PDB file of C-alpha atoms in Angstrom:
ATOM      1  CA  UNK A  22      82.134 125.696  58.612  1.00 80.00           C
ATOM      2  CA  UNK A  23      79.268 123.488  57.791  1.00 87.00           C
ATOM      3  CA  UNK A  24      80.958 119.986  56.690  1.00 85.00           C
ATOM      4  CA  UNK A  25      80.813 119.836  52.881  1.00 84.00           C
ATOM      5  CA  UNK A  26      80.689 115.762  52.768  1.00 82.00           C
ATOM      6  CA  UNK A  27      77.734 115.207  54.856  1.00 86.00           C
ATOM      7  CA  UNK A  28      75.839 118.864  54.811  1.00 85.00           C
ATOM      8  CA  UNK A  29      76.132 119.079  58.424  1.00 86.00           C
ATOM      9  CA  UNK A  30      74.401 115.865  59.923  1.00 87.00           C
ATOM     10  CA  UNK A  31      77.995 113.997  61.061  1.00 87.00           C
ATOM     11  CA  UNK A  32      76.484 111.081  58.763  1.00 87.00           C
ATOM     12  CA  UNK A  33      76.898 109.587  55.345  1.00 86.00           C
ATOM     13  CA  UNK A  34      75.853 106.304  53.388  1.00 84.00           C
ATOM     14  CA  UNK A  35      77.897 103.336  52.889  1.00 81.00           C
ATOM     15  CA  UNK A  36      77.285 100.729  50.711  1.00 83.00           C
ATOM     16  CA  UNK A  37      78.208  97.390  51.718  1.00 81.00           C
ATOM     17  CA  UNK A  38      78.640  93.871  49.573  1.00 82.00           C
ATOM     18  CA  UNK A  39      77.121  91.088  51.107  1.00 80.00           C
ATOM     19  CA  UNK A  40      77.931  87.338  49.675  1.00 81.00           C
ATOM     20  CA  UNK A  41      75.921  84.595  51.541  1.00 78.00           C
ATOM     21  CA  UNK A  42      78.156  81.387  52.016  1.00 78.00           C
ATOM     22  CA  UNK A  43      81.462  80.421  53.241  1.00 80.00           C
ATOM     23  CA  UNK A  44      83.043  82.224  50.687  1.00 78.00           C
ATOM     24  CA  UNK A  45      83.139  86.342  51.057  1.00 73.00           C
ATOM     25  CA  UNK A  46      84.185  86.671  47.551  1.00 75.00           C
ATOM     26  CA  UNK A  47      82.181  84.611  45.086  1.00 78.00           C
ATOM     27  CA  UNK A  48      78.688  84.246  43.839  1.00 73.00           C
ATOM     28  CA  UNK A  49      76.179  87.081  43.878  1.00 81.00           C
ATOM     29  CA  UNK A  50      76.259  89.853  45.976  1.00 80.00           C
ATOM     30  CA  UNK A  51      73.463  91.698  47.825  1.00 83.00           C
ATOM     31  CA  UNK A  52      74.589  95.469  48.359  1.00 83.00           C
ATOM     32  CA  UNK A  53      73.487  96.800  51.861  1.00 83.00           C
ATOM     33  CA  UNK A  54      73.345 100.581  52.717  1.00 84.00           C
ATOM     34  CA  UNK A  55      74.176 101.949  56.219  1.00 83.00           C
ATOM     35  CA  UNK A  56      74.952 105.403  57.640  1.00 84.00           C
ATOM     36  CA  UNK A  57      78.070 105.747  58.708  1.00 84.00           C
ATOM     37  CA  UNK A  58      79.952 108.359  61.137  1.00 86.00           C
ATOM     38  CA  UNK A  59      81.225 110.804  58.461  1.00 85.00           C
ATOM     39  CA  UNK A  60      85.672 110.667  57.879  1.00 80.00           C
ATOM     40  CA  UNK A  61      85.551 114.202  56.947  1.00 80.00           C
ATOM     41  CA  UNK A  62      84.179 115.445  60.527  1.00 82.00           C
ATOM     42  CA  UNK A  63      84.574 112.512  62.441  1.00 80.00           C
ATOM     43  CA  UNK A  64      80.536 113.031  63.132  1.00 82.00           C
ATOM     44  CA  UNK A  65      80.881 116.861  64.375  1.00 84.00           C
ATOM     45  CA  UNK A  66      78.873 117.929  60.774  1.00 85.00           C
ATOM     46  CA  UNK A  67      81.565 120.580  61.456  1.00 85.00           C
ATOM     47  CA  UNK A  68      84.455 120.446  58.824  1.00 82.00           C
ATOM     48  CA  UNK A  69      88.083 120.970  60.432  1.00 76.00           C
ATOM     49  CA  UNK A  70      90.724 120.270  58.494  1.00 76.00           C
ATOM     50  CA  UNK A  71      92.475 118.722  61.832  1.00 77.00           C
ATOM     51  CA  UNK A  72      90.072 115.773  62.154  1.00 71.00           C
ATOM     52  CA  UNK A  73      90.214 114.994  58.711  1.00 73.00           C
ATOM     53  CA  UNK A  74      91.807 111.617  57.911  1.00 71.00           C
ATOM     54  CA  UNK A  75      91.662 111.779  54.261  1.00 73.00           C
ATOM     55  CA  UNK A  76      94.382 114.261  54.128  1.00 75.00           C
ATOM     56  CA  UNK A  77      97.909 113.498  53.831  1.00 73.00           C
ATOM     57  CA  UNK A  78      99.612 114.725  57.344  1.00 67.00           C
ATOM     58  CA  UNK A  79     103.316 112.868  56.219  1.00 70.00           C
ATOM     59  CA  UNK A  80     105.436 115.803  56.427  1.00 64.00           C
ATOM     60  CA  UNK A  81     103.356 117.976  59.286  1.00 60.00           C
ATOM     61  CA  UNK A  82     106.456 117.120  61.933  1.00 64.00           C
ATOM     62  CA  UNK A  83     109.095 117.363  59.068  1.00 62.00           C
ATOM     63  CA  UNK A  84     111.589 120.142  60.191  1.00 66.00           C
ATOM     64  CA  UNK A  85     112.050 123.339  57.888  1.00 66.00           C
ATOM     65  CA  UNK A  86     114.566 122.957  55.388  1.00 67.00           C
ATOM     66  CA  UNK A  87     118.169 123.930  56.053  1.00 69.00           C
ATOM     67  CA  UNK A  88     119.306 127.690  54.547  1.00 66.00           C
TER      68      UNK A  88
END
């Protein structure tokens, strides 16, 4: 299955903030686009749920309840 986030290339856009100085967090900001290995697919451009980091995997070793 062709990876709905990045349409199959294994790459998206990120947008970075960029503050010149010695301070990360004031003044003006210059935004600064990349590409970026897709989270989704981990940069297969094919979708497995598996790889997928944005999905919660908390209670995948939880045993089954008790009868």
């Amino acid at each position: 299955m062709t990876c709905p986030w990045c349409h199959g290339s294994g790459y998206t856009t990120r947008a970075l903030a960029h503050c010149v100085g010695p301070d990360p967090f004031r003044g003006p900001a210059e935004t600064v686009h990349r590409a970026g290995q897709c989270s989704h697919c981990r940069g297969s451009g094919t979708y497995d749920s598996a790889l997928d980091p944005t999905l919660d995997r908390t209670h995948d070793e939880d045993p089954p309840p008790a009868p």
